[in-house]
Amino acid sequence: MLTALITGTSTGIGRATALELARSGLTVWASMRDTSMGASLESVASSENLDLRVLQLDVEDDDSVNTAFEKVGDVDVLINNAGLSPIGSVEEFQLDAWKQLFETNVFGLIRCTQAALPTMRDNGFGHIINISSVIGSMGNAGQANYSAAKAGMMGFARSLAREVGSRGITVNVVAPGFIDTDMTRSLSDDQREVLLNDIPLKRLGQAEDIAEAVCFLASDAASYITGQTIHVNGGMLVT
């Protein structure tokens, strides 16, 4: 049985993906900075007899990452999902705020990837999946910082895929569009209408849509796919 570790599983995409991976038969370590949010996730997993454990992990802290990976042992599938998504103009955000965003969204991904790679190389097998965003490809006013970080995740995956492919490790990205979350539910009717007008399918995505794409990339069915970004956005970005 394969072991997966996913970061940022308190809510939304991370939570849905952790559950879907467990339903597909993987042993899942659902990590989060504050494990007080983990009880409800464990309750769902227990009710379905899923092999899912909640794990404390702060992707911004070297010691926390090292401790978590030592506890888990071999990680066959790593999903880098933890991230921040602040909104504001380039002029508004001070350099410290940019650093904070990159500390979580980019350096956190790097820490976890570096922790997972040694055993993947030794085992000659592994899947690394980064959760980016449509904003990393198309940009968005007020999200230059977020767009830069998410674009960086895609470039990182393309380069790493070339670096570790000979070791049997695949590296891919899932880039969600606008997903039905607490943030999008707080939009006004006018804001929601503008957003939906840009989506050919005329609806927001569900967290489960992203989870299914991740599960595909973590499966044998995707064994010959690496260095790719799968866009799950209802046609908002057509490449």
PDB file of N, CA and C in Angstrom, residues 42-98:
ATOM      1  N   GLU A  42     -10.698  13.305  10.822  1.00  0.00           N
ATOM      2  CA  GLU A  42     -10.506  11.943  11.327  1.00  0.00           C
ATOM      3  C   GLU A  42     -11.834  11.238  11.548  1.00  0.00           C
ATOM      4  N   SER A  43     -12.856  12.001  11.957  1.00  0.00           N
ATOM      5  CA  SER A  43     -14.175  11.421  12.189  1.00  0.00           C
ATOM      6  C   SER A  43     -14.769  10.879  10.889  1.00  0.00           C
ATOM      7  N   VAL A  44     -14.650  11.660   9.805  1.00  0.00           N
ATOM      8  CA  VAL A  44     -15.140  11.199   8.505  1.00  0.00           C
ATOM      9  C   VAL A  44     -14.368   9.961   8.062  1.00  0.00           C
ATOM     10  N   ALA A  45     -13.053   9.998   8.213  1.00  0.00           N
ATOM     11  CA  ALA A  45     -12.220   8.863   7.811  1.00  0.00           C
ATOM     12  C   ALA A  45     -12.588   7.611   8.597  1.00  0.00           C
ATOM     13  N   SER A  46     -12.809   7.774   9.894  1.00  0.00           N
ATOM     14  CA  SER A  46     -13.166   6.635  10.738  1.00  0.00           C
ATOM     15  C   SER A  46     -14.508   6.038  10.332  1.00  0.00           C
ATOM     16  N   SER A  47     -15.464   6.891  10.006  1.00  0.00           N
ATOM     17  CA  SER A  47     -16.793   6.410   9.624  1.00  0.00           C
ATOM     18  C   SER A  47     -16.760   5.619   8.325  1.00  0.00           C
ATOM     19  N   GLU A  48     -15.737   5.861   7.490  1.00  0.00           N
ATOM     20  CA  GLU A  48     -15.611   5.156   6.219  1.00  0.00           C
ATOM     21  C   GLU A  48     -14.501   4.097   6.253  1.00  0.00           C
ATOM     22  N   ASN A  49     -13.935   3.884   7.446  1.00  0.00           N
ATOM     23  CA  ASN A  49     -12.846   2.911   7.612  1.00  0.00           C
ATOM     24  C   ASN A  49     -11.658   3.208   6.695  1.00  0.00           C
ATOM     25  N   LEU A  50     -11.311   4.478   6.609  1.00  0.00           N
ATOM     26  CA  LEU A  50     -10.184   4.891   5.773  1.00  0.00           C
ATOM     27  C   LEU A  50      -8.910   4.944   6.592  1.00  0.00           C
ATOM     28  N   ASP A  51      -7.787   4.664   5.935  1.00  0.00           N
ATOM     29  CA  ASP A  51      -6.479   4.717   6.595  1.00  0.00           C
ATOM     30  C   ASP A  51      -5.934   6.137   6.461  1.00  0.00           C
ATOM     31  N   LEU A  52      -6.383   7.007   7.337  1.00  0.00           N
ATOM     32  CA  LEU A  52      -6.009   8.423   7.300  1.00  0.00           C
ATOM     33  C   LEU A  52      -5.642   8.877   8.700  1.00  0.00           C
ATOM     34  N   ARG A  53      -4.491   9.545   8.818  1.00  0.00           N
ATOM     35  CA  ARG A  53      -4.032  10.048  10.114  1.00  0.00           C
ATOM     36  C   ARG A  53      -3.725  11.537   9.969  1.00  0.00           C
ATOM     37  N   VAL A  54      -4.087  12.315  10.956  1.00  0.00           N
ATOM     38  CA  VAL A  54      -3.784  13.750  10.966  1.00  0.00           C
ATOM     39  C   VAL A  54      -2.388  13.958  11.541  1.00  0.00           C
ATOM     40  N   LEU A  55      -1.650  14.871  10.932  1.00  0.00           N
ATOM     41  CA  LEU A  55      -0.249  15.096  11.278  1.00  0.00           C
ATOM     42  C   LEU A  55       0.014  16.589  11.416  1.00  0.00           C
ATOM     43  N   GLN A  56       0.684  16.988  12.490  1.00  0.00           N
ATOM     44  CA  GLN A  56       1.058  18.392  12.650  1.00  0.00           C
ATOM     45  C   GLN A  56       2.284  18.678  11.804  1.00  0.00           C
ATOM     46  N   LEU A  57       2.177  19.714  10.952  1.00  0.00           N
ATOM     47  CA  LEU A  57       3.301  20.077  10.104  1.00  0.00           C
ATOM     48  C   LEU A  57       3.153  21.537   9.702  1.00  0.00           C
ATOM     49  N   ASP A  58       4.166  22.312   9.999  1.00  0.00           N
ATOM     50  CA  ASP A  58       4.227  23.713   9.605  1.00  0.00           C
ATOM     51  C   ASP A  58       5.267  23.820   8.493  1.00  0.00           C
ATOM     52  N   VAL A  59       4.828  24.058   7.258  1.00  0.00           N
ATOM     53  CA  VAL A  59       5.747  24.035   6.122  1.00  0.00           C
ATOM     54  C   VAL A  59       6.769  25.171   6.169  1.00  0.00           C
ATOM     55  N   GLU A  60       6.552  26.153   7.039  1.00  0.00           N
ATOM     56  CA  GLU A  60       7.496  27.264   7.155  1.00  0.00           C
ATOM     57  C   GLU A  60       8.633  26.976   8.132  1.00  0.00           C
ATOM     58  N   ASP A  61       8.577  25.829   8.797  1.00  0.00           N
ATOM     59  CA  ASP A  61       9.533  25.527   9.862  1.00  0.00           C
ATOM     60  C   ASP A  61      10.332  24.267   9.519  1.00  0.00           C
ATOM     61  N   ASP A  62      11.644  24.405   9.414  1.00  0.00           N
ATOM     62  CA  ASP A  62      12.499  23.261   9.058  1.00  0.00           C
ATOM     63  C   ASP A  62      12.340  22.098  10.027  1.00  0.00           C
ATOM     64  N   ASP A  63      12.365  22.393  11.326  1.00  0.00           N
ATOM     65  CA  ASP A  63      12.274  21.333  12.323  1.00  0.00           C
ATOM     66  C   ASP A  63      10.936  20.609  12.245  1.00  0.00           C
ATOM     67  N   SER A  64       9.865  21.368  12.032  1.00  0.00           N
ATOM     68  CA  SER A  64       8.545  20.756  11.930  1.00  0.00           C
ATOM     69  C   SER A  64       8.467  19.816  10.735  1.00  0.00           C
ATOM     70  N   VAL A  65       9.008  20.246   9.607  1.00  0.00           N
ATOM     71  CA  VAL A  65       9.004  19.401   8.403  1.00  0.00           C
ATOM     72  C   VAL A  65       9.820  18.139   8.640  1.00  0.00           C
ATOM     73  N   ASN A  66      11.014  18.288   9.185  1.00  0.00           N
ATOM     74  CA  ASN A  66      11.872  17.120   9.423  1.00  0.00           C
ATOM     75  C   ASN A  66      11.238  16.140  10.400  1.00  0.00           C
ATOM     76  N   THR A  67      10.641  16.669  11.474  1.00  0.00           N
ATOM     77  CA  THR A  67       9.985  15.813  12.464  1.00  0.00           C
ATOM     78  C   THR A  67       8.823  15.047  11.847  1.00  0.00           C
ATOM     79  N   ALA A  68       8.034  15.731  11.025  1.00  0.00           N
ATOM     80  CA  ALA A  68       6.874  15.091  10.403  1.00  0.00           C
ATOM     81  C   ALA A  68       7.301  13.964   9.460  1.00  0.00           C
ATOM     82  N   PHE A  69       8.306  14.214   8.640  1.00  0.00           N
ATOM     83  CA  PHE A  69       8.734  13.191   7.683  1.00  0.00           C
ATOM     84  C   PHE A  69       9.409  12.014   8.384  1.00  0.00           C
ATOM     85  N   GLU A  70      10.092  12.276   9.481  1.00  0.00           N
ATOM     86  CA  GLU A  70      10.666  11.178  10.264  1.00  0.00           C
ATOM     87  C   GLU A  70       9.562  10.302  10.843  1.00  0.00           C
ATOM     88  N   LYS A  71       8.479  10.921  11.268  1.00  0.00           N
ATOM     89  CA  LYS A  71       7.360  10.161  11.841  1.00  0.00           C
ATOM     90  C   LYS A  71       6.676   9.297  10.779  1.00  0.00           C
ATOM     91  N   VAL A  72       6.493   9.853   9.597  1.00  0.00           N
ATOM     92  CA  VAL A  72       5.786   9.135   8.536  1.00  0.00           C
ATOM     93  C   VAL A  72       6.642   8.023   7.948  1.00  0.00           C
ATOM     94  N   GLY A  73       7.938   8.280   7.786  1.00  0.00           N
ATOM     95  CA  GLY A  73       8.800   7.304   7.121  1.00  0.00           C
ATOM     96  C   GLY A  73       8.750   7.512   5.615  1.00  0.00           C
ATOM     97  N   ASP A  74       8.790   6.432   4.851  1.00  0.00           N
ATOM     98  CA  ASP A  74       8.786   6.548   3.396  1.00  0.00           C
ATOM     99  C   ASP A  74       7.498   7.207   2.902  1.00  0.00           C
ATOM    100  N   VAL A  75       7.642   8.223   2.078  1.00  0.00           N
ATOM    101  CA  VAL A  75       6.498   8.880   1.438  1.00  0.00           C
ATOM    102  C   VAL A  75       6.557   8.557  -0.049  1.00  0.00           C
ATOM    103  N   ASP A  76       5.545   7.869  -0.542  1.00  0.00           N
ATOM    104  CA  ASP A  76       5.483   7.514  -1.960  1.00  0.00           C
ATOM    105  C   ASP A  76       4.852   8.613  -2.802  1.00  0.00           C
ATOM    106  N   VAL A  77       3.889   9.316  -2.202  1.00  0.00           N
ATOM    107  CA  VAL A  77       3.152  10.370  -2.906  1.00  0.00           C
ATOM    108  C   VAL A  77       3.153  11.620  -2.032  1.00  0.00           C
ATOM    109  N   LEU A  78       3.682  12.710  -2.554  1.00  0.00           N
ATOM    110  CA  LEU A  78       3.701  13.983  -1.835  1.00  0.00           C
ATOM    111  C   LEU A  78       2.825  14.982  -2.575  1.00  0.00           C
ATOM    112  N   ILE A  79       1.861  15.562  -1.864  1.00  0.00           N
ATOM    113  CA  ILE A  79       1.011  16.600  -2.449  1.00  0.00           C
ATOM    114  C   ILE A  79       1.269  17.897  -1.705  1.00  0.00           C
ATOM    115  N   ASN A  80       1.883  18.864  -2.410  1.00  0.00           N
ATOM    116  CA  ASN A  80       2.181  20.171  -1.835  1.00  0.00           C
ATOM    117  C   ASN A  80       0.987  21.093  -2.066  1.00  0.00           C
ATOM    118  N   ASN A  81       0.162  21.237  -1.035  1.00  0.00           N
ATOM    119  CA  ASN A  81      -1.075  21.997  -1.166  1.00  0.00           C
ATOM    120  C   ASN A  81      -1.117  23.243  -0.287  1.00  0.00           C
ATOM    121  N   ALA A  82      -0.361  23.283   0.806  1.00  0.00           N
ATOM    122  CA  ALA A  82      -0.434  24.405   1.747  1.00  0.00           C
ATOM    123  C   ALA A  82      -0.079  25.711   1.050  1.00  0.00           C
ATOM    124  N   GLY A  83      -0.854  26.755   1.345  1.00  0.00           N
ATOM    125  CA  GLY A  83      -0.563  28.036   0.714  1.00  0.00           C
ATOM    126  C   GLY A  83      -1.434  29.161   1.228  1.00  0.00           C
ATOM    127  N   LEU A  84      -1.006  30.374   0.929  1.00  0.00           N
ATOM    128  CA  LEU A  84      -1.741  31.586   1.264  1.00  0.00           C
ATOM    129  C   LEU A  84      -2.211  32.234  -0.028  1.00  0.00           C
ATOM    130  N   SER A  85      -3.333  32.987   0.041  1.00  0.00           N
ATOM    131  CA  SER A  85      -3.840  33.664  -1.162  1.00  0.00           C
ATOM    132  C   SER A  85      -4.339  35.069  -0.826  1.00  0.00           C
ATOM    133  N   PRO A  86      -3.441  35.963  -0.411  1.00  0.00           N
ATOM    134  CA  PRO A  86      -3.842  37.329  -0.092  1.00  0.00           C
ATOM    135  C   PRO A  86      -4.186  38.121  -1.349  1.00  0.00           C
ATOM    136  N   ILE A  87      -4.967  39.177  -1.173  1.00  0.00           N
ATOM    137  CA  ILE A  87      -5.363  40.037  -2.285  1.00  0.00           C
ATOM    138  C   ILE A  87      -4.952  41.469  -1.974  1.00  0.00           C
ATOM    139  N   GLY A  88      -4.356  42.140  -2.940  1.00  0.00           N
ATOM    140  CA  GLY A  88      -3.936  43.531  -2.770  1.00  0.00           C
ATOM    141  C   GLY A  88      -3.000  43.935  -3.883  1.00  0.00           C
ATOM    142  N   SER A  89      -2.876  45.228  -4.109  1.00  0.00           N
ATOM    143  CA  SER A  89      -2.048  45.715  -5.210  1.00  0.00           C
ATOM    144  C   SER A  89      -0.561  45.533  -4.903  1.00  0.00           C
ATOM    145  N   VAL A  90       0.249  45.604  -5.951  1.00  0.00           N
ATOM    146  CA  VAL A  90       1.696  45.497  -5.796  1.00  0.00           C
ATOM    147  C   VAL A  90       2.202  46.577  -4.850  1.00  0.00           C
ATOM    148  N   GLU A  91       1.647  47.765  -4.966  1.00  0.00           N
ATOM    149  CA  GLU A  91       2.087  48.868  -4.119  1.00  0.00           C
ATOM    150  C   GLU A  91       1.679  48.694  -2.667  1.00  0.00           C
ATOM    151  N   GLU A  92       0.541  48.058  -2.432  1.00  0.00           N
ATOM    152  CA  GLU A  92       0.053  47.853  -1.064  1.00  0.00           C
ATOM    153  C   GLU A  92       0.946  46.910  -0.268  1.00  0.00           C
ATOM    154  N   PHE A  93       1.377  45.838  -0.908  1.00  0.00           N
ATOM    155  CA  PHE A  93       2.095  44.792  -0.189  1.00  0.00           C
ATOM    156  C   PHE A  93       3.548  45.174   0.022  1.00  0.00           C
ATOM    157  N   GLN A  94       3.926  45.258   1.282  1.00  0.00           N
ATOM    158  CA  GLN A  94       5.311  45.525   1.618  1.00  0.00           C
ATOM    159  C   GLN A  94       6.147  44.264   1.367  1.00  0.00           C
ATOM    160  N   LEU A  95       7.450  44.438   1.300  1.00  0.00           N
ATOM    161  CA  LEU A  95       8.333  43.319   0.985  1.00  0.00           C
ATOM    162  C   LEU A  95       8.189  42.182   1.994  1.00  0.00           C
ATOM    163  N   ASP A  96       7.959  42.503   3.265  1.00  0.00           N
ATOM    164  CA  ASP A  96       7.783  41.462   4.275  1.00  0.00           C
ATOM    165  C   ASP A  96       6.593  40.577   3.957  1.00  0.00           C
ATOM    166  N   ALA A  97       5.517  41.180   3.421  1.00  0.00           N
ATOM    167  CA  ALA A  97       4.334  40.396   3.062  1.00  0.00           C
ATOM    168  C   ALA A  97       4.627  39.475   1.881  1.00  0.00           C
ATOM    169  N   TRP A  98       5.428  39.957   0.936  1.00  0.00           N
ATOM    170  CA  TRP A  98       5.844  39.106  -0.182  1.00  0.00           C
ATOM    171  C   TRP A  98       6.668  37.936   0.328  1.00  0.00           C
TER     172      TRP A  98
END
